[in-house]
Tab-separated table of C-alpha atoms in Angstrom:
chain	number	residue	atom	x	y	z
A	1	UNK	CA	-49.298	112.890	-113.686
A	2	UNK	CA	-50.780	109.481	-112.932
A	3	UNK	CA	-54.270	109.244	-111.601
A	4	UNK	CA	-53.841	110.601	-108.003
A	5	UNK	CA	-55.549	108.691	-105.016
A	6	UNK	CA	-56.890	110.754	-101.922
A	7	UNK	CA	-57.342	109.057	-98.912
A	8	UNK	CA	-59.902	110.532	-96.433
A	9	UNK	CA	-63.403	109.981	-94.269
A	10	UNK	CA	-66.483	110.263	-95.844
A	11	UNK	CA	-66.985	113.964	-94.538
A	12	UNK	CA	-66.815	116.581	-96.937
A	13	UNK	CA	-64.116	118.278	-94.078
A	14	UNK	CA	-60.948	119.419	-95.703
A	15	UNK	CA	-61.357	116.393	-98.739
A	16	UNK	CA	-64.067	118.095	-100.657
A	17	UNK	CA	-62.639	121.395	-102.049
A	18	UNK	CA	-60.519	118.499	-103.882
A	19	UNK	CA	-63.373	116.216	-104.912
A	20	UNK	CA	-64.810	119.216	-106.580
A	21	UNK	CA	-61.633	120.893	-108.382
A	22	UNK	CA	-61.291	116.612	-109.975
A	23	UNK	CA	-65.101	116.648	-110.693
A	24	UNK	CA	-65.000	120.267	-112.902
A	25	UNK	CA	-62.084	119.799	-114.788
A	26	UNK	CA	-63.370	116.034	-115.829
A	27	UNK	CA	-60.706	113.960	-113.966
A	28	UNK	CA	-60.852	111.197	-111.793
A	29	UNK	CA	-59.361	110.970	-108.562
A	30	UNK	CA	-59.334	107.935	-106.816
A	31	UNK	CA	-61.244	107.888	-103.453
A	32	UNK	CA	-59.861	105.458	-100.642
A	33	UNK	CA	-62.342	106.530	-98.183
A	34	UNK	CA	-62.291	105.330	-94.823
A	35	UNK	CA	-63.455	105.545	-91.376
A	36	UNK	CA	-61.851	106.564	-88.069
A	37	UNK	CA	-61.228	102.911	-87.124
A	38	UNK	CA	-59.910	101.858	-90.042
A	39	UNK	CA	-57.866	105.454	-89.998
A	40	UNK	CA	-56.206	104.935	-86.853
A	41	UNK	CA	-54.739	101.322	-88.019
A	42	UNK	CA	-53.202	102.498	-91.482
A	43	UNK	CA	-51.870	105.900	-89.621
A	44	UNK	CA	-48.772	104.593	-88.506
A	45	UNK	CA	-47.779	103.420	-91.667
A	46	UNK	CA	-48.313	107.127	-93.497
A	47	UNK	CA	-45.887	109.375	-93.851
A	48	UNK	CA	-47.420	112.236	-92.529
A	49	UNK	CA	-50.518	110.728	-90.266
A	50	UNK	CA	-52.829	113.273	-91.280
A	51	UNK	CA	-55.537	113.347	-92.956
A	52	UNK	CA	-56.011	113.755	-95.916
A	53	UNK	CA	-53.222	112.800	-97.936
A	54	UNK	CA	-52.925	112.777	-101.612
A	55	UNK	CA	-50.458	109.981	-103.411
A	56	UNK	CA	-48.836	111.470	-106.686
A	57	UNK	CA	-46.470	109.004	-108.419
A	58	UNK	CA	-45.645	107.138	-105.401
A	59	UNK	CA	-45.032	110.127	-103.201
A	60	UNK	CA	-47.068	111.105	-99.822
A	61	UNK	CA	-48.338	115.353	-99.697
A	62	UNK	CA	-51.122	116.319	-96.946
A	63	UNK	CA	-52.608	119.494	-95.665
A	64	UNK	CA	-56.422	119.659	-97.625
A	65	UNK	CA	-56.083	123.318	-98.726
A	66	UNK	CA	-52.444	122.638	-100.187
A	67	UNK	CA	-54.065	119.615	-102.305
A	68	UNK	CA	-57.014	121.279	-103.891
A	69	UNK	CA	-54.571	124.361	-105.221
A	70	UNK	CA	-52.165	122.060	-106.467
A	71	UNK	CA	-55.054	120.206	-108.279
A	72	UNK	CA	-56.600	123.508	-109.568
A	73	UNK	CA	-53.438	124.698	-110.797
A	74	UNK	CA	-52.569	121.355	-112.704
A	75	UNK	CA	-56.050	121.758	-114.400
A	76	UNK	CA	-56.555	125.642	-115.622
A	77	UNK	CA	-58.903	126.566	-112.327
A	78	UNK	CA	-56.680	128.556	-110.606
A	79	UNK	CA	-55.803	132.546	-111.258
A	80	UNK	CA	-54.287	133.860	-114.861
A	81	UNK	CA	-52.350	136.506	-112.954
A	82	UNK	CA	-50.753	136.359	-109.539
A	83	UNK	CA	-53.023	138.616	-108.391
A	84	UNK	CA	-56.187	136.648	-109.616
A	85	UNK	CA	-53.930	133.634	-107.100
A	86	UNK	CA	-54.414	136.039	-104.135
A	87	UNK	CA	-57.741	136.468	-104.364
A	88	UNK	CA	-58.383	132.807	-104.979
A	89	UNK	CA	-56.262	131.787	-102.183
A	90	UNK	CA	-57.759	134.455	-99.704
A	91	UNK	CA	-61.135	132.916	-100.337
A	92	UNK	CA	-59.718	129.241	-99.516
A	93	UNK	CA	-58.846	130.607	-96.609
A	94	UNK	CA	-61.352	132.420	-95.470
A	95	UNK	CA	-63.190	128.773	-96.034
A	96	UNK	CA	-60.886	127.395	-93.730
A	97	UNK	CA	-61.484	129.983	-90.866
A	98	UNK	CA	-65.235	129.334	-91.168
A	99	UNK	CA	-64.548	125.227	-91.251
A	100	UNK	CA	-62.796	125.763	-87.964
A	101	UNK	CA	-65.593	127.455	-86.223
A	102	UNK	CA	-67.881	124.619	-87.698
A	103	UNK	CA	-65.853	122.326	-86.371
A	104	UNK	CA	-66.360	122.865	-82.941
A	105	UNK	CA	-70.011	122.464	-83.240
A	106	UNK	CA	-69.100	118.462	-83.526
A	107	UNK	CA	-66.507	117.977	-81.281
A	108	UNK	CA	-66.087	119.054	-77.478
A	109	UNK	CA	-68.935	119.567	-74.870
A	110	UNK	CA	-73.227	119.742	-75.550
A	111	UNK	CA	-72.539	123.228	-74.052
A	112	UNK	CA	-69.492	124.517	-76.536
A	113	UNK	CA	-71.205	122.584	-79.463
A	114	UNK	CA	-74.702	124.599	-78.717
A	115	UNK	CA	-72.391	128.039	-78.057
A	116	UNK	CA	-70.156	127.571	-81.073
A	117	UNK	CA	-73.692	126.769	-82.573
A	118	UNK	CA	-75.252	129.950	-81.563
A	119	UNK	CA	-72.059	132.061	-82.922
A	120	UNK	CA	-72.601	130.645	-86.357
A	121	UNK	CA	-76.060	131.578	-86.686
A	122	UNK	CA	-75.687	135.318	-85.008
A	123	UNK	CA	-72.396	135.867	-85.842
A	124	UNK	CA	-69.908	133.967	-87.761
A	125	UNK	CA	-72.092	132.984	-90.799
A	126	UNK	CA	-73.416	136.522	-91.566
A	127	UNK	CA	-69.884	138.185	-91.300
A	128	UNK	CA	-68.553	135.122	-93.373
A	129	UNK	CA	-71.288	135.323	-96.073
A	130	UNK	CA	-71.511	138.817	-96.433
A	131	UNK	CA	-67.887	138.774	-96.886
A	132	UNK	CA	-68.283	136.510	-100.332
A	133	UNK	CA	-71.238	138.560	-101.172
A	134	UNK	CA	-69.148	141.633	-101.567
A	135	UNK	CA	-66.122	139.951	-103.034
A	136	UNK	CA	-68.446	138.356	-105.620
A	137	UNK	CA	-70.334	142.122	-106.588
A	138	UNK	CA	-66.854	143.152	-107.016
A	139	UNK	CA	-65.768	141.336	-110.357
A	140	UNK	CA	-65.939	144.302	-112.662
A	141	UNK	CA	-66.816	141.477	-115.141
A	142	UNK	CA	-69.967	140.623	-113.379
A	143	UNK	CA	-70.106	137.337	-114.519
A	144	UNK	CA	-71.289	135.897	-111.178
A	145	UNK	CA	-68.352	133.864	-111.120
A	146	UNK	CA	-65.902	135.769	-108.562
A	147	UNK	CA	-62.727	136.146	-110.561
A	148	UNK	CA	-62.740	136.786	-114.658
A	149	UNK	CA	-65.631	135.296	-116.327
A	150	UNK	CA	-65.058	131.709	-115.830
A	151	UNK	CA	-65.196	129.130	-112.906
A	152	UNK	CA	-61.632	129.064	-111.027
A	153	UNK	CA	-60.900	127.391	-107.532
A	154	UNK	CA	-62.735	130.355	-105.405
A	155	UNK	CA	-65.880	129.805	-106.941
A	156	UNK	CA	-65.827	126.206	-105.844
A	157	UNK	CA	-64.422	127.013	-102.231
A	158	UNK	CA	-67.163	129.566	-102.363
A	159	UNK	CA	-69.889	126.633	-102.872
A	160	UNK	CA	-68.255	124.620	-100.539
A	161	UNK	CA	-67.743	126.927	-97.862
A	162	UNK	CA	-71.544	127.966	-97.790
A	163	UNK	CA	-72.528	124.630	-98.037
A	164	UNK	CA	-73.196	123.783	-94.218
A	165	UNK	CA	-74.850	127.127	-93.642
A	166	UNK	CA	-76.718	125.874	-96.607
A	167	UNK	CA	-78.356	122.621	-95.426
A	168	UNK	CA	-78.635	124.099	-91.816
A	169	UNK	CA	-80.574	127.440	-93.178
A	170	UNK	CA	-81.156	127.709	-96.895
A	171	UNK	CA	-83.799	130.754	-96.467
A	172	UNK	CA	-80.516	132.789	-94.383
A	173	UNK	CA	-78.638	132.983	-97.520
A	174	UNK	CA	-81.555	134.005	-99.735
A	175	UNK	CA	-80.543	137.660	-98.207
A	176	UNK	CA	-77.469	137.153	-100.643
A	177	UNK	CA	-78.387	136.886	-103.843
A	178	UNK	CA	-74.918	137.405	-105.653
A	179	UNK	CA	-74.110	134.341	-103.506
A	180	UNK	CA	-76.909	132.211	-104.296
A	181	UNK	CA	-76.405	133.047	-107.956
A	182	UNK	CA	-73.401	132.039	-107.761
A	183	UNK	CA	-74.136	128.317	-105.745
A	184	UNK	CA	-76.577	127.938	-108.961
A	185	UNK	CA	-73.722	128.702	-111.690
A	186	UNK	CA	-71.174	126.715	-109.800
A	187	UNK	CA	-73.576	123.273	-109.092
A	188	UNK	CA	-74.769	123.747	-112.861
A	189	UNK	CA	-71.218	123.427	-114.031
A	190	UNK	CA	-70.358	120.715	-116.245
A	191	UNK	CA	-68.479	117.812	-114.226
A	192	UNK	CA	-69.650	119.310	-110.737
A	193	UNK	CA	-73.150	119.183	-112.022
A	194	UNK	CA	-73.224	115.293	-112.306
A	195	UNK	CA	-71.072	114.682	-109.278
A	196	UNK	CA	-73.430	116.833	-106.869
A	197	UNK	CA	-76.043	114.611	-108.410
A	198	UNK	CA	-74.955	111.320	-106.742
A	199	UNK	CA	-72.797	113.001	-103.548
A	200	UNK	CA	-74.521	112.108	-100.464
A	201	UNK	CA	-75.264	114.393	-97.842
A	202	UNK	CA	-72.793	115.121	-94.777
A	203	UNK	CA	-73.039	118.074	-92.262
A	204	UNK	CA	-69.767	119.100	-92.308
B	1	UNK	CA	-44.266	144.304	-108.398
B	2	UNK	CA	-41.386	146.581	-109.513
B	3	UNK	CA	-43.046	149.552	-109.221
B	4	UNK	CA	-46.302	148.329	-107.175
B	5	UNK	CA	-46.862	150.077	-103.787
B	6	UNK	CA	-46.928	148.049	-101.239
B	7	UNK	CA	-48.208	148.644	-97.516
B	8	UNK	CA	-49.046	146.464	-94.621
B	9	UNK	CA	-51.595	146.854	-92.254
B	10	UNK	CA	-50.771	144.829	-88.440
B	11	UNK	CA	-50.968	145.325	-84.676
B	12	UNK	CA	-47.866	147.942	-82.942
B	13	UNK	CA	-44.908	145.690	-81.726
B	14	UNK	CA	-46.401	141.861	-83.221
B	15	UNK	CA	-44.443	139.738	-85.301
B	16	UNK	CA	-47.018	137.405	-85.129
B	17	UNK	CA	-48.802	136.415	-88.638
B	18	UNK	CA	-47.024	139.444	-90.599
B	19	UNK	CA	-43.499	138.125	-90.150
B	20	UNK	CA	-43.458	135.595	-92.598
B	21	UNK	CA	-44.043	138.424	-94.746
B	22	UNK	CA	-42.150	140.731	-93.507
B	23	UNK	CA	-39.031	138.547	-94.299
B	24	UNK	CA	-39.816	137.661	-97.551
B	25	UNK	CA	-40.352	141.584	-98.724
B	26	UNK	CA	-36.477	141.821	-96.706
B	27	UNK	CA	-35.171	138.621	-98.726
B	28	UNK	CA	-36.750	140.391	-101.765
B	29	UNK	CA	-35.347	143.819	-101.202
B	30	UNK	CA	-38.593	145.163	-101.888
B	31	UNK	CA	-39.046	148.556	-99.993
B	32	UNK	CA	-42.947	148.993	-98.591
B	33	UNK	CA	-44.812	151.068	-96.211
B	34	UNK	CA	-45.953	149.321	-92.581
B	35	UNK	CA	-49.012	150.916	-90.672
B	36	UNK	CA	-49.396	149.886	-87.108
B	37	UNK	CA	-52.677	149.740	-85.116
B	38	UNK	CA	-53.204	149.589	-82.131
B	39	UNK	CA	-56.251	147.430	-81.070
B	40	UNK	CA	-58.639	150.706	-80.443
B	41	UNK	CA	-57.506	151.534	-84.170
B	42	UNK	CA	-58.100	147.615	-85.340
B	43	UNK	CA	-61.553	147.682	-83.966
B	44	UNK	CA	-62.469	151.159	-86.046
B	45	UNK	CA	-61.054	149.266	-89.118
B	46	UNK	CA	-62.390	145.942	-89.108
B	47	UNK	CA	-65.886	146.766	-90.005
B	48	UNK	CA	-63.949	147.637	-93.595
B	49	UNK	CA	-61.250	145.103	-93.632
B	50	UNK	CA	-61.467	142.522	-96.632
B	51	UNK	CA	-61.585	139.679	-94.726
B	52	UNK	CA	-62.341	141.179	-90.762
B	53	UNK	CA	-58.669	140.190	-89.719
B	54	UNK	CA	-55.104	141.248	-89.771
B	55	UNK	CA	-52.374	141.418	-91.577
B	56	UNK	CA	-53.930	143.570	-95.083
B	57	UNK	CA	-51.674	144.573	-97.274
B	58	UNK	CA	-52.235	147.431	-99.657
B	59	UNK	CA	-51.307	146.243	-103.270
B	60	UNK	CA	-51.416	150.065	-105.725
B	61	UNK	CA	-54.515	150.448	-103.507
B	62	UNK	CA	-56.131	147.578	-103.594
B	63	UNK	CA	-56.449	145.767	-99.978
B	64	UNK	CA	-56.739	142.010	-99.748
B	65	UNK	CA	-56.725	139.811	-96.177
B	66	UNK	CA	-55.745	136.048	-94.856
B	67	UNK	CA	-51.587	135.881	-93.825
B	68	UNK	CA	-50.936	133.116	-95.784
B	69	UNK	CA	-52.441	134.260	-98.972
B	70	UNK	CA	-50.331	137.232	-98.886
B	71	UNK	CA	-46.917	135.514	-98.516
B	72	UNK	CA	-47.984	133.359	-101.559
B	73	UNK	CA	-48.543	136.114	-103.479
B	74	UNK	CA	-45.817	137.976	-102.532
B	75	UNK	CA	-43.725	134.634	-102.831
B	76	UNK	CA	-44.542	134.322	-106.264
B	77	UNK	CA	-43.991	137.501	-107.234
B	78	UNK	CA	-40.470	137.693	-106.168
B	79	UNK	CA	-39.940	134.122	-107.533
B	80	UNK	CA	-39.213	132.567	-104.415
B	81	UNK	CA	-42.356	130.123	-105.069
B	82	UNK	CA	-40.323	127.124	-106.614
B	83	UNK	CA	-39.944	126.340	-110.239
B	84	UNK	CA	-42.738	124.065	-110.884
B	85	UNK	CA	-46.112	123.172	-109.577
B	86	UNK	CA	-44.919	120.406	-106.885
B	87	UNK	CA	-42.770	122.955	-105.190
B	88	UNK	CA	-45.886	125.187	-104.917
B	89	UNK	CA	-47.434	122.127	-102.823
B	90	UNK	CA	-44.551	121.294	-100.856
B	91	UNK	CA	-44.382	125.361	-99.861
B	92	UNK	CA	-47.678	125.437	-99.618
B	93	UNK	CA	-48.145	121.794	-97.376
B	94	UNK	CA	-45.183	123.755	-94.949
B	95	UNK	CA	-47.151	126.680	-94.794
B	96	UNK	CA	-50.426	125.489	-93.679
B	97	UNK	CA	-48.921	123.051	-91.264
B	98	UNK	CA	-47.064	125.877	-89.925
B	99	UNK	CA	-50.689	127.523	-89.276
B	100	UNK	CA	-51.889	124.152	-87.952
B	101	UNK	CA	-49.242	124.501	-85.212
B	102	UNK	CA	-50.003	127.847	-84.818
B	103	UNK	CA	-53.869	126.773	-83.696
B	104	UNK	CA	-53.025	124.389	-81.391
B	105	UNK	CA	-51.001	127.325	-79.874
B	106	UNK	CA	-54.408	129.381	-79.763
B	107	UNK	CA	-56.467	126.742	-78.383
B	108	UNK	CA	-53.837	125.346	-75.818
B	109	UNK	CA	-52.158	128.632	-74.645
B	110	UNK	CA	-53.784	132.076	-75.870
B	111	UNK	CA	-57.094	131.552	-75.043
B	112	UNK	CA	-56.192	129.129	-72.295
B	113	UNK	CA	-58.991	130.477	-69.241
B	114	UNK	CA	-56.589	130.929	-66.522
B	115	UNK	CA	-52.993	131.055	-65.806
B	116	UNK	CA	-53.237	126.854	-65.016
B	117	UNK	CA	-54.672	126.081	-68.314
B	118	UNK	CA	-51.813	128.474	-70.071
B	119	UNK	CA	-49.056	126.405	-67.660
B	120	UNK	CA	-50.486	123.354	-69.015
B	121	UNK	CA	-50.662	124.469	-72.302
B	122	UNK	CA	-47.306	125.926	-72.369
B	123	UNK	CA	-45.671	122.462	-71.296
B	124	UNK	CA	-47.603	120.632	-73.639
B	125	UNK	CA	-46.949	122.847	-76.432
B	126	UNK	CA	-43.204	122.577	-75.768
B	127	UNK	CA	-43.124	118.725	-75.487
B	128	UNK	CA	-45.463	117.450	-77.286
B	129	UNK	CA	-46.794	119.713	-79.845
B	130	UNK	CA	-43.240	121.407	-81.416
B	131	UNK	CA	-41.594	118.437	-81.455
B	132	UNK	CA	-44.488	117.200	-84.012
B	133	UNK	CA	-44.613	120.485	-85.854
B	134	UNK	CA	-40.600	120.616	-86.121
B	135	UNK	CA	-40.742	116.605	-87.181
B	136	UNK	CA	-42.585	117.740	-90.322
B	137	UNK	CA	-40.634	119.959	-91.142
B	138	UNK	CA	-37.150	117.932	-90.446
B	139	UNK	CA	-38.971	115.478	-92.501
B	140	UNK	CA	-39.822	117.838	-95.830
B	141	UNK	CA	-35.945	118.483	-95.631
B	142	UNK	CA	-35.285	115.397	-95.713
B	143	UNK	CA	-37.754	114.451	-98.358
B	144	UNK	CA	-36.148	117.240	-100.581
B	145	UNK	CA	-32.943	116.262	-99.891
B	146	UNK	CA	-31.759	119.783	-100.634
B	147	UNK	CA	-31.162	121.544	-97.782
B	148	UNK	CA	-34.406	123.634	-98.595
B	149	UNK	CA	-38.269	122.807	-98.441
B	150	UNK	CA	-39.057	122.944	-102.348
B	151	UNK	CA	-35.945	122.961	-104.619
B	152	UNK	CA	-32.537	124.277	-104.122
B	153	UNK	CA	-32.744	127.312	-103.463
B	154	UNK	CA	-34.484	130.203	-100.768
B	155	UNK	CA	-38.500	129.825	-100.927
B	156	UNK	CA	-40.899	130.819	-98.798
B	157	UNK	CA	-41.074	127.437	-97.470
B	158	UNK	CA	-38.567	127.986	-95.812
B	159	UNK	CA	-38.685	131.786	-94.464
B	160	UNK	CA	-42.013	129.680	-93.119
B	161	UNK	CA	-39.824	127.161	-91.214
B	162	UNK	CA	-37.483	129.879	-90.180
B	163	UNK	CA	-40.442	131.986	-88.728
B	164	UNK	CA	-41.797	129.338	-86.928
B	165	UNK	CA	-38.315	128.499	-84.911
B	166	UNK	CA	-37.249	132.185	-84.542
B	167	UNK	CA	-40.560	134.245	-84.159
B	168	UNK	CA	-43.737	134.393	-81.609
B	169	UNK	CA	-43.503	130.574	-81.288
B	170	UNK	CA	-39.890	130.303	-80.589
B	171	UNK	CA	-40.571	129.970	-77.039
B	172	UNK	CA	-41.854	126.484	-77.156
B	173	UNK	CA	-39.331	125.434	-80.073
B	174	UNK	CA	-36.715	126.121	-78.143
B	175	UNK	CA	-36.069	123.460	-76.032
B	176	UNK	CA	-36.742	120.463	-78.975
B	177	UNK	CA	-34.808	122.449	-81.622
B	178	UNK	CA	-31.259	120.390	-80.835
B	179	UNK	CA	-33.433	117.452	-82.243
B	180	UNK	CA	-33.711	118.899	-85.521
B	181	UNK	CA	-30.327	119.351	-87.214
B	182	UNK	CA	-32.378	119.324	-90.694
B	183	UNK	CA	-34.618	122.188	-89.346
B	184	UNK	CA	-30.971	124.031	-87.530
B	185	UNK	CA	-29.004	123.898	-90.673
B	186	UNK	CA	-32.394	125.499	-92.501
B	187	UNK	CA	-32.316	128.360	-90.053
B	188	UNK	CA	-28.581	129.223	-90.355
B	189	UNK	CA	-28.831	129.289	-94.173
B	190	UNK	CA	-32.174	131.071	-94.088
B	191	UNK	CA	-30.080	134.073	-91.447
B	192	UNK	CA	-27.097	133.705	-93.338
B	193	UNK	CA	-28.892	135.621	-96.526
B	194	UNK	CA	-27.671	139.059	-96.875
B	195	UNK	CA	-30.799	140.780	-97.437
B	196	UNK	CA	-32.260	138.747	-94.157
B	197	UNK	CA	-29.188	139.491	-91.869
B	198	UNK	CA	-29.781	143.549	-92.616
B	199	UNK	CA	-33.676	142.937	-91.838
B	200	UNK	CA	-32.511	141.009	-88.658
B	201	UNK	CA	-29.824	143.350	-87.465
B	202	UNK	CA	-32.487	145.999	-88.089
B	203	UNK	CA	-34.774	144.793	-85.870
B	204	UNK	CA	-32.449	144.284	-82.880
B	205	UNK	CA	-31.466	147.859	-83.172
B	206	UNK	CA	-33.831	149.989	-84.855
């Protein structure tokens, strides 16, 4: 496979999952980030016009979630058994029900964005977190990683997903340490480690 | 898988986000065991379920959540996943733009606020929004140049498509659908499979 070139906004958004899968196994994947202006005069010429889109040997795929397994998979960070895949893939979606809700706290009205807001803090985020808690206390390997005892996919889905809660509340997810432990193992990792290093902060 | 017991959790009467894998356990032959809830029994539940949502399916006992996850597995397991790693994207782009469309049907019609918002939403979901959803898809045929979404033969790409066109959102695919011969010819192969016409027939007359 030739290098592969994403093209999406700054955000982290539905892009990042696949920034980090690239950054842990060691391989490069070329950024061409832009912004909504510059978005909305390339669209027309994509195949799909969504993004973001990935370019592998001259050939247009989109849909975020779709990208990042595909990535994991070519690199040895998705599931040894099938059933190791579901529990990965629940996990990336899970992520994307939570990104949803987050969403909504950055577009609409000042009065959704402060509701949607308010149901992250009392609601969403606890269920959602409590959620990878459990899954994580459930490897029978206790590793702290959530499947086996290496890194796959979920782990870094598991970082990401948290990550907004995160910078919003860091002393909230204290009251899960298997998650927190977790966060630690996962930014430690080699690869992720040095590209967390020079990422820049976004909200979502 | 063989011998794995298999049982799936949803709401009485839905088709909604179990169907997908409903037909791919009927393409597969696979026999399994469905529990229906109604939405008293849900509520009781979800405090337990894996991921606070429906479908769960049972897998030798252990219960795992999230629709799509579930026909992947499943998918795989049966081998209708595609041969090689690019087919897994393909099914997998179809599938999550399939749940994409499915959103836009939340936001615009389900939880419209009152019967004006749901007109609305119903009109714009039937010009605007299927014929975008179905032009994906007539365009991944095309891509493929196959017949099928990934490969050349049945995947659960395209028991995806199918669902789409035939189940809870056929409604608003309806009236676009002549526009699509890619996305037609995909639904008459996908109803012409044995195992899929006795699920179908099934259904009609239970």
């Amino acid at each position: 496979m030739s290098k592969p070139k994403m093209t999406y906004f700054k955000y982290r958004g539905r892009g990042e999952l696949s920034r980090l899968v690239m950054a842990a196994a060691g391989k490069e994947l070329e950024q061409n980030i832009v912004d909504v202006p510059s978005w909305l005069k390339i669209k027309p010429t994509t195949f799909f016009q969504r993004v973001p889109f990935i370019e592998i040997d001259g050939e247009e795929y989109h849909q975020g979630n779709a990208i990042a397994t595909y990535l994991a998979r070519e690199n040895g960070l998705y599931g040894e058994t099938n059933l190791e895949c579901l529990m990965i893939d629940q996990v990336v979606q899970l992520k994307e029900d939570l990104l949803l809700e987050e969403i909504k706290t950055f577009v609409g009205s000042d009065e959704g964005k402060d509701q949607a807001a308010k149901d992250l803090r009392e609601t969403v985020y606890p269920r959602i977190m409590q959620i990878f808690d459990k899954l994580i206390k459930q490897n029978p390997a206790k590793s702290g990683f959530l499947i086996g005892d290496k890194m796959t996919l979920a782990d870094l889905a598991i970082l990401e997903a948290s990550q907004s809660c995160f910078q919003s509340n860091p002393r909230f997810l204290s009251s899960f340490p298997d998650l927190m432990r977790l966060r630690e193992k996962v930014a430690a990792a080699d690869g992720v480690r040095q590209y967390l290093a020079t990422r820049i902060q976004r909200g979502i | 898988m063989a011998d794995s017991e298999i049982k799936l959790v949803y709401f009485i009467n839905q088709a909604g986000r179990a169907e997908a894998t409903r037909l791919l356990l009927a393409a597969a032959g696979k026999k399994y065991e469905e529990v229906n809830v109604n939405l008293e029994q849900w509520l009781q539940m979800k405090p337990t379920a894996p991921c606070g949502t429906l479908p769960i399916i049972e897998i030798d006992g252990k219960r795992f959540g999230q629709s799509r996850a579930i026909a992947s597995y499943l998918a795989r397991e049966f081998g209708m996943f595609g041969k090689q790693n690019l087919d897994g994207l393909k099914i997998d782009q179809t599938a999550q733009v399939a749940e994409d469309f499915v959103l836009e049907f939340a936001n615009k019609y389900y939880f419209a606020k009152d019967a004006e918002q749901k007109a609305k939403g119903a009109e714009t979901l039937k010009k605007e929004t299927a014929p975008k959803y179905l032009g994906f898809f007539e365009k991944y045929i095309q891509e493929e140049g196959t017949g099928f979404i990934a490969g050349s033969e049945l995947t659960l790409g395209d028991i995806v498509v199918f669902d789409v066109c035939t189940g809870f959102l056929k409604p608003f695919v309806d009236d676009c659908l002549d526009n699509f011969p890619l996305v037609q010819a995909l639904i008459k192969t996908v109803e012409s499979n044995d195992n899929i016409k006795q699920y179908l027939a099934k259904k009609k007359s239970p």
